[in-house]
Coordinates of C-alpha atoms (C1' of nucleotides) in Angstrom, one line a residue:
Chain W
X18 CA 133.8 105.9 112.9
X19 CA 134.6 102.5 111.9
X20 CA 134.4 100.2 114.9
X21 CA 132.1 97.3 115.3
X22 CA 129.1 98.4 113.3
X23 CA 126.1 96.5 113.3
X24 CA 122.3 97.2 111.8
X25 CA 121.3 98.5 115.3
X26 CA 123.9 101.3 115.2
X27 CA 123.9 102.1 111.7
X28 CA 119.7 102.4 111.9
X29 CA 120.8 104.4 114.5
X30 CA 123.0 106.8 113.0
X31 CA 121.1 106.6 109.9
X32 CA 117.8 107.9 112.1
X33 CA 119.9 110.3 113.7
X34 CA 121.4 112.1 110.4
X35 CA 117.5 112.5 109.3
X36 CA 116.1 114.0 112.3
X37 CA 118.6 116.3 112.8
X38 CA 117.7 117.4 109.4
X39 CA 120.9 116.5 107.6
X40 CA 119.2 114.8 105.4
X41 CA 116.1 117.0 104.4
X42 CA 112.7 115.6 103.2
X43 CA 112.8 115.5 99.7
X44 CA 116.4 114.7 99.5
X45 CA 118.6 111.7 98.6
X46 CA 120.5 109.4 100.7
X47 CA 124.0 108.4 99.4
X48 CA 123.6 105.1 97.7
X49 CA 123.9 101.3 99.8
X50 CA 127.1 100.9 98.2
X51 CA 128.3 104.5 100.1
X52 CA 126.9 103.9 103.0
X53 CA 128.4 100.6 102.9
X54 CA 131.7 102.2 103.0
X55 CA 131.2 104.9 104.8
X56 CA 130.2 102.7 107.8
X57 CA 132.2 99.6 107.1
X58 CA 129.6 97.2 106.6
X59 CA 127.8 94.6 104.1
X60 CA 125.4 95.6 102.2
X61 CA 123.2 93.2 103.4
X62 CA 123.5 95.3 107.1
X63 CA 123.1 98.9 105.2
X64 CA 119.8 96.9 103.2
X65 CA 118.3 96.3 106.4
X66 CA 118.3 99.1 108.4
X67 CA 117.6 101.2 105.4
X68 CA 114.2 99.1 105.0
X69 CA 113.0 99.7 108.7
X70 CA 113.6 103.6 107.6
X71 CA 111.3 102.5 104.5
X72 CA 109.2 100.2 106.8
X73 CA 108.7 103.1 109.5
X74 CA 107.5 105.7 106.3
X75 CA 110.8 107.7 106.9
X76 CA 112.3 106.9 103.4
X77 CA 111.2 105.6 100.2
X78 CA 113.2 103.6 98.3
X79 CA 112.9 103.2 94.4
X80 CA 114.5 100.6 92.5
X81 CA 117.3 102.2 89.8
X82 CA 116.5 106.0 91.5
X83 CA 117.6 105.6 95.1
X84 CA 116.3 106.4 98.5
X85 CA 114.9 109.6 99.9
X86 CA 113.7 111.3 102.7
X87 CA 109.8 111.5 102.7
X88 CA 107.6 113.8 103.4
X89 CA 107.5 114.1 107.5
X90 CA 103.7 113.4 107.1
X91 CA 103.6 110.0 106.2
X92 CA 106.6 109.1 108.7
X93 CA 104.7 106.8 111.3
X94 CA 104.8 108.8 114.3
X95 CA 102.4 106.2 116.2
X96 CA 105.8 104.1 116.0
X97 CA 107.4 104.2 119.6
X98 CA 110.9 104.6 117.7
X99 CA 110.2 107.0 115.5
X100 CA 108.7 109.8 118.6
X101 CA 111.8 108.3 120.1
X102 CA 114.5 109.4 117.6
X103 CA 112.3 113.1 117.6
X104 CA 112.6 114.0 120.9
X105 CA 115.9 112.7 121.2
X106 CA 117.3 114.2 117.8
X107 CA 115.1 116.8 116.5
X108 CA 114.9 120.5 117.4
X109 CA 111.9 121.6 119.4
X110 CA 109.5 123.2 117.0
X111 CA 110.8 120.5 114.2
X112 CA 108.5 118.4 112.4
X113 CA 105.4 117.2 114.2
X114 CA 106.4 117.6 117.6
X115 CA 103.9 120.3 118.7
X116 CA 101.3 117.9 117.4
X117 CA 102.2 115.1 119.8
X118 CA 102.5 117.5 122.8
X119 CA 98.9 118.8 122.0
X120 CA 98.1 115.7 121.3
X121 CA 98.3 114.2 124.5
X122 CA 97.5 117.5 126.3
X123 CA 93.8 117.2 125.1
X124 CA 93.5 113.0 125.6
X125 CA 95.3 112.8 128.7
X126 CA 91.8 114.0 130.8
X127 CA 89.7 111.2 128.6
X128 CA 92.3 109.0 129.3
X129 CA 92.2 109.4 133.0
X130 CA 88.5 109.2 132.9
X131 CA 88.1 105.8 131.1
X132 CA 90.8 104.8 133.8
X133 CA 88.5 105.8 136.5
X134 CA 86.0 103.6 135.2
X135 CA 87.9 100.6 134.1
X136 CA 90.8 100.1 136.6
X137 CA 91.1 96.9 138.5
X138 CA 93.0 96.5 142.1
X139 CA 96.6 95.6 140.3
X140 CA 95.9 99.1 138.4
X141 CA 95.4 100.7 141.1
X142 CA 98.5 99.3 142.6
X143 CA 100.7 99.9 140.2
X144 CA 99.7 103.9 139.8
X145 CA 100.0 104.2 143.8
X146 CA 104.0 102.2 143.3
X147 CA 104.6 104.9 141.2
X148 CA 103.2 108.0 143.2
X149 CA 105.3 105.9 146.3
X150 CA 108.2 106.3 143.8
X151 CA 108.2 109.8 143.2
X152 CA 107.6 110.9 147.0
X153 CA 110.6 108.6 147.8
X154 CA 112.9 110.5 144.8
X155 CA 111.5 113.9 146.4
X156 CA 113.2 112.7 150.0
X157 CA 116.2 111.7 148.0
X158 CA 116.6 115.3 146.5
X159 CA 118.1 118.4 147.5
X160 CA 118.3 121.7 146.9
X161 CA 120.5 121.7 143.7
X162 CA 120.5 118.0 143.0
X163 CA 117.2 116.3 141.9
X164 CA 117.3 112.7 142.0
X165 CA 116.6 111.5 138.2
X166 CA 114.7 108.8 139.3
X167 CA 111.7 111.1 140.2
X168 CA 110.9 112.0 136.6
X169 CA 111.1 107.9 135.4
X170 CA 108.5 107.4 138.2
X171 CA 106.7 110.4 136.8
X172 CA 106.3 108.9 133.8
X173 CA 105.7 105.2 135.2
X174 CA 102.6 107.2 136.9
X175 CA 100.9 108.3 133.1
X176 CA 102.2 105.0 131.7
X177 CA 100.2 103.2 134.4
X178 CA 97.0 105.3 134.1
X179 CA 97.2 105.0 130.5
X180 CA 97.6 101.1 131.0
X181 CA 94.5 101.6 133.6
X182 CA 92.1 101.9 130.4
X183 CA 92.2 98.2 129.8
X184 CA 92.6 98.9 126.3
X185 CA 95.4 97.8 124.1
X186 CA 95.3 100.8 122.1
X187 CA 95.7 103.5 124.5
X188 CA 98.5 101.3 126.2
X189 CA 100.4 101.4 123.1
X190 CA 99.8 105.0 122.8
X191 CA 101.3 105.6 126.1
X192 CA 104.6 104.1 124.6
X193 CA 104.0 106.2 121.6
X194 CA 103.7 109.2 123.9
X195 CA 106.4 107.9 126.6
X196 CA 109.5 109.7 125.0
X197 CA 107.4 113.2 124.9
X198 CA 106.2 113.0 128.5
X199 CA 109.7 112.5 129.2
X200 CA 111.0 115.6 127.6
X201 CA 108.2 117.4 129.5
X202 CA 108.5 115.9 132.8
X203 CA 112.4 116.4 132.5
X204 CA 112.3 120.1 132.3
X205 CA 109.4 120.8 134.5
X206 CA 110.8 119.0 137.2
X207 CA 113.5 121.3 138.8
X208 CA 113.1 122.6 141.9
X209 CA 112.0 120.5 145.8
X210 CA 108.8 122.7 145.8
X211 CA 108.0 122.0 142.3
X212 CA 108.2 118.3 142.8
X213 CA 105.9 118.6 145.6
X214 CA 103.8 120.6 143.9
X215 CA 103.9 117.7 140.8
X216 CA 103.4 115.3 143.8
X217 CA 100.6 116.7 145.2
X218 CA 98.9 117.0 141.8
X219 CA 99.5 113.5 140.9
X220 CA 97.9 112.3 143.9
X221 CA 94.5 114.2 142.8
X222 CA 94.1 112.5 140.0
X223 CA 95.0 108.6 142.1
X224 CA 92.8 109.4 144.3
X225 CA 89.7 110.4 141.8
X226 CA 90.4 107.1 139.9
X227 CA 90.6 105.1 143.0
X228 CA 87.4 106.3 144.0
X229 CA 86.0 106.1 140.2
X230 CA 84.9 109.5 140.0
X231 CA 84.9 109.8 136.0
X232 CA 84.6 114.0 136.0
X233 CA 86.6 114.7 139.4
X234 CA 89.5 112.4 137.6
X235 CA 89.4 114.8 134.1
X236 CA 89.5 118.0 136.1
X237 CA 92.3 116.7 138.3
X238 CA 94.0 115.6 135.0
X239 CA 93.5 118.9 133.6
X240 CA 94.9 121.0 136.6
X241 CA 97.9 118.6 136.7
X242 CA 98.4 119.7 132.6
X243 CA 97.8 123.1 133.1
X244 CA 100.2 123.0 136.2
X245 CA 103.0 121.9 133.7
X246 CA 102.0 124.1 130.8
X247 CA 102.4 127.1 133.4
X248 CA 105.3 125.5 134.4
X249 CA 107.0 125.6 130.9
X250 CA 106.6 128.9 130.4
X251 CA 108.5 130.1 133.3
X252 CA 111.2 127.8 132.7
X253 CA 111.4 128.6 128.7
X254 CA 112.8 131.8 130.3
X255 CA 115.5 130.5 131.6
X256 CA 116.8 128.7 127.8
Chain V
X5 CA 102.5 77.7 95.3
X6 CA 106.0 78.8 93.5
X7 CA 105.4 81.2 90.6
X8 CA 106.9 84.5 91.5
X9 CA 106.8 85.4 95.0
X10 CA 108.7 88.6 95.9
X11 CA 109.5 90.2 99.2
X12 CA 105.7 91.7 99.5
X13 CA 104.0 88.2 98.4
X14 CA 106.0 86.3 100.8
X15 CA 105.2 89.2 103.4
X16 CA 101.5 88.9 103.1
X17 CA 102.0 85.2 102.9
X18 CA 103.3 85.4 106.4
X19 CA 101.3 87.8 108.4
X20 CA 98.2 85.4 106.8
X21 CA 99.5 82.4 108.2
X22 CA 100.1 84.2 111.5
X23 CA 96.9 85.9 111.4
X24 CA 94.8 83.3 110.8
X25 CA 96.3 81.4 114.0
X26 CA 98.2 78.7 111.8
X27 CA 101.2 79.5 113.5
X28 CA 99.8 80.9 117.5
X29 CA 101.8 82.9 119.7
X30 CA 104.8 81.3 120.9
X31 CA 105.1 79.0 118.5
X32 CA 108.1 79.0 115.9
X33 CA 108.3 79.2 112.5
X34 CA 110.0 77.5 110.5
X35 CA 113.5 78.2 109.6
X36 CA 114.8 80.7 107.3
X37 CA 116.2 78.1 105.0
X38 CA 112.9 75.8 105.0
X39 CA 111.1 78.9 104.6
X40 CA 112.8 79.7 100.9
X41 CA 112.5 75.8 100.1
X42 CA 108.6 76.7 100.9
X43 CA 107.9 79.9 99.4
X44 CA 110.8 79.3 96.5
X45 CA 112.7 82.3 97.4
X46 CA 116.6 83.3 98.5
X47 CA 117.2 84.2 102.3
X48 CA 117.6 87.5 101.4
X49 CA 114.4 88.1 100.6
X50 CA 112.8 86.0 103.3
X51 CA 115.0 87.5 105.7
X52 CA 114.0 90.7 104.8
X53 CA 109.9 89.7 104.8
X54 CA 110.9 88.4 108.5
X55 CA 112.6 91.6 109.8
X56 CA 109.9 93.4 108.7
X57 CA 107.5 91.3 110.3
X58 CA 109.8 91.3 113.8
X59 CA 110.1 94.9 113.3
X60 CA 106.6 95.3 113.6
X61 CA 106.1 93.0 117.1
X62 CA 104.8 90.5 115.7
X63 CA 107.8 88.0 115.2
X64 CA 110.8 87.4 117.9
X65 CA 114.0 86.6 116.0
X66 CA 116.6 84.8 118.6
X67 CA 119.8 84.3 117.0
X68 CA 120.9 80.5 117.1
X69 CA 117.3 79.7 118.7
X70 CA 114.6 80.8 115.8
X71 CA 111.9 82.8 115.3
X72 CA 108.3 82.8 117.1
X73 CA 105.8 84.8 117.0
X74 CA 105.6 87.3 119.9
X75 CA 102.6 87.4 122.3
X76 CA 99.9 89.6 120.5
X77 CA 100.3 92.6 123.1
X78 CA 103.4 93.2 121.5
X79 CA 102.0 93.7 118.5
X80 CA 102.1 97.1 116.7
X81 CA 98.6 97.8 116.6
X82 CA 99.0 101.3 115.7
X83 CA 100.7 100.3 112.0
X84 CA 98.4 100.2 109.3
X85 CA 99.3 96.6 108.1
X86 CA 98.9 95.2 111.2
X87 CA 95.0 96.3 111.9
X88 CA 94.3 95.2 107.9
X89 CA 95.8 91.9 108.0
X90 CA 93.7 91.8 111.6
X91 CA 91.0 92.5 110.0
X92 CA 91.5 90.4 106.8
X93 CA 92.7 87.3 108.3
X94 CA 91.5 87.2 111.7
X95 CA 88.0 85.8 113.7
X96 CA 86.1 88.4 115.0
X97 CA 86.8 87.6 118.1
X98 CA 90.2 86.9 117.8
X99 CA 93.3 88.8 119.4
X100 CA 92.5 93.0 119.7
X101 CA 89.9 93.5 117.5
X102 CA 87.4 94.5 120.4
X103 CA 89.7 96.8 121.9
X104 CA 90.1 98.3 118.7
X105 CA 86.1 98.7 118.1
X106 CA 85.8 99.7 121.3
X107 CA 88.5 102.6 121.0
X108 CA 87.2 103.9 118.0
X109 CA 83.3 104.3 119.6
X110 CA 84.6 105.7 122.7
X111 CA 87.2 108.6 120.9
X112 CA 85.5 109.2 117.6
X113 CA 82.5 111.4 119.7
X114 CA 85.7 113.5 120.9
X115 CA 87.5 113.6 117.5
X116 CA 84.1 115.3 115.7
X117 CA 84.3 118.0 118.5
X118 CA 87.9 118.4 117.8
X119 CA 87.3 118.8 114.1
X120 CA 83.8 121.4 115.0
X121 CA 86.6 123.7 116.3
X122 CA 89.5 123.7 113.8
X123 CA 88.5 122.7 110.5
X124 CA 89.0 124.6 107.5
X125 CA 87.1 125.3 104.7
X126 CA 88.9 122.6 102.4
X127 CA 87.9 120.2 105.7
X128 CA 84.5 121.2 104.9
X129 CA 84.7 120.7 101.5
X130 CA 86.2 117.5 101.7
X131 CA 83.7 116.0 104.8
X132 CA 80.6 117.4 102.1
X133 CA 82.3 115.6 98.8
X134 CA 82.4 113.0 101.3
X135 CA 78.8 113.1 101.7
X136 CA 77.7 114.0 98.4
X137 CA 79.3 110.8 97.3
X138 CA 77.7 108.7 99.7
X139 CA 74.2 110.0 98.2
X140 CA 75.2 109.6 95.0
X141 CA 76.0 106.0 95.6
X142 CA 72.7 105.6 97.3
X143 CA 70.7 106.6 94.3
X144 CA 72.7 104.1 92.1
X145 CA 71.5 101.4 95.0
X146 CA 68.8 99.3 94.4
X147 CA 66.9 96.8 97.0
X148 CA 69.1 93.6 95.9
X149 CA 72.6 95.8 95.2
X150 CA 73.5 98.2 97.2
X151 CA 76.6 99.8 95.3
X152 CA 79.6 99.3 96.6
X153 CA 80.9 103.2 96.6
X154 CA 78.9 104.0 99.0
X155 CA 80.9 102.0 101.8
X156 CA 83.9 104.0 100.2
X157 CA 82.7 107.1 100.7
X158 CA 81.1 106.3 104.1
X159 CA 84.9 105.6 105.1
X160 CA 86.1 108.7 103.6
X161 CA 84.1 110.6 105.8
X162 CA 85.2 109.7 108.7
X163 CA 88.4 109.8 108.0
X164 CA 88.1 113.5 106.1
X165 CA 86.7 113.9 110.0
X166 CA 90.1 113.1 111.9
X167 CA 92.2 115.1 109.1
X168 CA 89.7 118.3 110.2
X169 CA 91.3 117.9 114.0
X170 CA 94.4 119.5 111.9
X171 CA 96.6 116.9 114.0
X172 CA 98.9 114.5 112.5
X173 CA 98.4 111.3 115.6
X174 CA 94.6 111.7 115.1
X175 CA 95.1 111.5 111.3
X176 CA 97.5 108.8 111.4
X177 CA 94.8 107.2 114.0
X178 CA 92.2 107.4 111.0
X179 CA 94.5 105.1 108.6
X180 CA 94.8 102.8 111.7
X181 CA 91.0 102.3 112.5
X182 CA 90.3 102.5 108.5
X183 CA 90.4 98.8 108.1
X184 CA 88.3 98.3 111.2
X185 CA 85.9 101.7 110.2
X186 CA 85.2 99.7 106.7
X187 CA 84.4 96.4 108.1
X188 CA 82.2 97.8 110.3
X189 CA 80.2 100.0 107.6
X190 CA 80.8 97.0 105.1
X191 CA 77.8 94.8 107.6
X192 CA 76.1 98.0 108.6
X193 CA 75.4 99.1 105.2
X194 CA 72.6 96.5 103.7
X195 CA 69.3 97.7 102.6
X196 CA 68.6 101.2 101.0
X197 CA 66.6 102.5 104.0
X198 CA 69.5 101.6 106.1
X199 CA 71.6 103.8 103.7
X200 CA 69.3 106.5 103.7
X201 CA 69.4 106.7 107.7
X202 CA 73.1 106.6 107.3
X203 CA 73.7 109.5 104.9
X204 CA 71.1 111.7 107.3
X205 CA 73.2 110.6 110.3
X206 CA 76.3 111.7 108.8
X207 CA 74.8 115.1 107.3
X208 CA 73.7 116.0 111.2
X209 CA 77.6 115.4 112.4
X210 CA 78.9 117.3 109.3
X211 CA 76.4 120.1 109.8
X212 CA 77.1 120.4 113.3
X213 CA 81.0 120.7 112.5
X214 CA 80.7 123.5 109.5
X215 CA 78.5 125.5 112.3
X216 CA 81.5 125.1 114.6
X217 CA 79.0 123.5 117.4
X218 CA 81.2 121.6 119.4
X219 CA 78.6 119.8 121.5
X220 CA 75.9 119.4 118.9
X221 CA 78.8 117.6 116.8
X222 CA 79.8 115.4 119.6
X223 CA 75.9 114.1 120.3
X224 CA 75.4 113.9 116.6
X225 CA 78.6 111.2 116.5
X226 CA 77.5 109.5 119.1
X227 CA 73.9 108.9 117.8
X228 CA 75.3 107.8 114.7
X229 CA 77.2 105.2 116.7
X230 CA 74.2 104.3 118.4
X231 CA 72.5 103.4 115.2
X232 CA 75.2 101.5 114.1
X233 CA 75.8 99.4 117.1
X234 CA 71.9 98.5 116.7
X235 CA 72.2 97.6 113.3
X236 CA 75.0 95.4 113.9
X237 CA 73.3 93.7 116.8
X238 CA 70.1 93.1 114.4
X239 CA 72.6 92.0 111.6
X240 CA 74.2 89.3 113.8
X241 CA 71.6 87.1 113.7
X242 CA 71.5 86.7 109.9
X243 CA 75.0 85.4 110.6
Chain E
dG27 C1' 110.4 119.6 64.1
dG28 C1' 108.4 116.6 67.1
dT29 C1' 107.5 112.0 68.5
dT30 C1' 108.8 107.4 69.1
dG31 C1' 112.0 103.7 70.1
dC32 C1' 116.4 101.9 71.4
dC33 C1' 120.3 101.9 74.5
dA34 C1' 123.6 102.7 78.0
dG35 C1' 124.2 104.2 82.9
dT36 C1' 122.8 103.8 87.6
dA37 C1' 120.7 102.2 91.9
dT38 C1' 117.8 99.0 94.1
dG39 C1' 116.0 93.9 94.2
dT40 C1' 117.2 89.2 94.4
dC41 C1' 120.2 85.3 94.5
dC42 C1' 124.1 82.2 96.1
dG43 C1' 127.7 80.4 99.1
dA44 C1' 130.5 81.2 103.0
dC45 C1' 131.7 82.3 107.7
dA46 C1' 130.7 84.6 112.4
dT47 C1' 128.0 84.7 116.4
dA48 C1' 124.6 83.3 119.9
dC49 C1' 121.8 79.9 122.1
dG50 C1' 120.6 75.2 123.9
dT51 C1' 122.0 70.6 124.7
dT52 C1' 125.1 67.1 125.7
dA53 C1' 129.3 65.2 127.2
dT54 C1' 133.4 65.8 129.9
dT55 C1' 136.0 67.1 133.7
dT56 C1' 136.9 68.3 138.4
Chain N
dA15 C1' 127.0 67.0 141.7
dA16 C1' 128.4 71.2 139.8
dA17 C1' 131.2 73.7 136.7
dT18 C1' 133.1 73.5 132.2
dA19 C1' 134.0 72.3 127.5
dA20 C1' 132.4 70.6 123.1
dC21 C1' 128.9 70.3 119.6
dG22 C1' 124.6 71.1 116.8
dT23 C1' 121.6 74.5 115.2
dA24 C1' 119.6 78.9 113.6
dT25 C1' 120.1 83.7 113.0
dG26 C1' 123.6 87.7 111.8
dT27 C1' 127.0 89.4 108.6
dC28 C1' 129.8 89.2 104.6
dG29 C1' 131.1 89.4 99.5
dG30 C1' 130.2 89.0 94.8
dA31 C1' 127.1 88.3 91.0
dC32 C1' 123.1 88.9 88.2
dA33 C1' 118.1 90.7 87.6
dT34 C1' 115.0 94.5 87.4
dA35 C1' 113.5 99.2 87.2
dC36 C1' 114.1 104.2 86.5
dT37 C1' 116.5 108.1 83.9
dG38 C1' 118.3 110.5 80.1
dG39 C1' 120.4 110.9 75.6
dC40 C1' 120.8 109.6 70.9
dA41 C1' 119.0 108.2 66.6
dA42 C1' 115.4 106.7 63.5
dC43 C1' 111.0 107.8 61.8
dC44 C1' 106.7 110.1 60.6

DNA sequence: GGTTGCCAGTATGTCCGACATACGTTATTT
DNA sequence: AAATAACGTATGTCGGACATACTGGCAACC
């Protein structure tokens, strides 16, 4: 427990214990000088990270009371780390998670719409490296080993038609979003045919953009979703 | 310049002088030390101002190097603080605030359809004291003073709006835009006719939501963007 | 009896001084 | 000339101390 902690790894285990829910909202934290010891670090180190919690809406911190967990609805989920730490820590129907996965169910269409309108050649470019990507993972995989690499170039794909918008915000909502659509892809990726399938569906909604069809794009968009909600609930099945 | 400047004054401090281009992108601030000779503080607390600020994507902090500020697509966009000091500090023209405009007319028509179908009855109740205040604040108005609530409540509104979707990233996307929703309403808002229009613009979107009409809501949010568009474009030449 | 005010206990906020570490530059060596 | 060592500089971490803010209990007072 006590080797060579810095801030990074003790935000980190800090973020860990409170999205696994052993510390519950509501609750108190042990106090710096605990934590201090309990880590082996400065106070100075245990003062920091605990303040990106605070800064991040995750804790609140009250001079001569303490800190606590706060309510999940004023964490900052629109904070890349913070839909990080839930996918990677939290349990599935935990906290706000459902939000972000409907969430980017009913934008992705609009997304890929405005990305039919708006990309430029180097968009364009980049979505089709991607697609290139994931057929070139499908040859790389066999029957009962996938290659991993198709579902980062899965994700490149969104990341790219997100990116496509020419608009800051929605290209920061893609990282927002990356660490869900990576949960997703990861489990509805499993078998060769369903990666063609996924392959296949991608390529729909590429081409629609590439020929700036706004409505073709969004249905295209929308079949590729559905695809994967259909997906899901075979393989929830199998868990 | 010295009289009692805690961690939050020396914060705002900061993101002002950054904001308001005194220090540009890729330029470095000064040191930590020089910084508590400035602001009269200890490096704990300017340290702590900084990390927030690097924590945020605004600042780069390279140990034995400095710290710069970061190129603005870095930035968080998507925290609060960030689009109010954007919108306090900066030009109009300056960094994202286009992008940030232009995001908000181009979901907001979606968002009201989203809210047509789910909200509840306390959404409706909160969207109508929304509404009700605005009127009020419209008969306190006279031709030379328009009172000041009524921009407040025009804000509350729309953001009463985004908490009807029932999802916590549209809500969250509400405190985001706020600073940007209120600067906008702040130059719309100027004569009591204007405010008149406004308040029946509003009651159509709202009236369209409590009937659940998706579509109706959607056209009745975009008209009332329409209008303000062209009441800003009028407005800019008085500036 | 109920209210007010004082006081100790506790935890975070701030300060200071010191050393460790990482980066860039310069000087040295091969 | 290239690789390496030494040095200056700025951030990262440490430890201890005092300041400030919240809580709760006790006592004085109306």
């Amino acid at each position: 427990m006590q080797g060579a902690f810095n801030r990074d790894d003790l935000l980190e285990q800090l973020a860990r214990s409170i999205f696994t829910g052993e510390y519950a909202p509501g609750e108190f934290l042990p106090r710096e000088v605990d934590i201090c010891h309990t880590y082996n670090v400065s106070r100075s180190t245990a003062r920091s990270a605990l303040q990106t919690l605070a800064d991040t809406g995750i804790l609140v911190r009250i001079s001569g009371q303490g800190t606590r967990v706060r309510d999940p609805r004023e964490w900052q989920l629109l904070d890349p780390r913070v839909t990080h730490w839930l996918t990677l820590y939290s349990e599935a129907g935990q906290f706000y998670m459902q939000d972000l996965l409907d969430f980017r169910a009913s934008v992705e269409p609009f997304v890929t719409m405005e990305a039919a309108t708006r990309a430029s050649a180097a968009d364009l470019h980049a979505i089709e490296d991607a697609l290139s990507g994931m057929e070139a993972a499908w040859h790389t995989s066999h029957a009962g080993r996938i290659d991993p690499l198709f579902d980062v170039f899965d994700v490149a794909f969104h990341e790219a038609v997100y990116a496509a918008t020419h608009n800051v915000i929605w290209t920061q909502l893609s990282h927002v979003l990356k660490p869900i659509i990576l949960a997703q892809v990861a489990r509805t990726n499993r078998t060769t045919d369903s990666l063609l399938e996924s392959v296949a569906c991608h390529r729909r909604v590429f081409e629609a953009i590439r020929l700036r069809e706004r409505r073709q794009a969004g249905e295209a968009t929308q079949a590729m979703l559905d695809r994967t909600a259909a997906d899901l609930a075979t393989n929830a099945v199998a868990f």
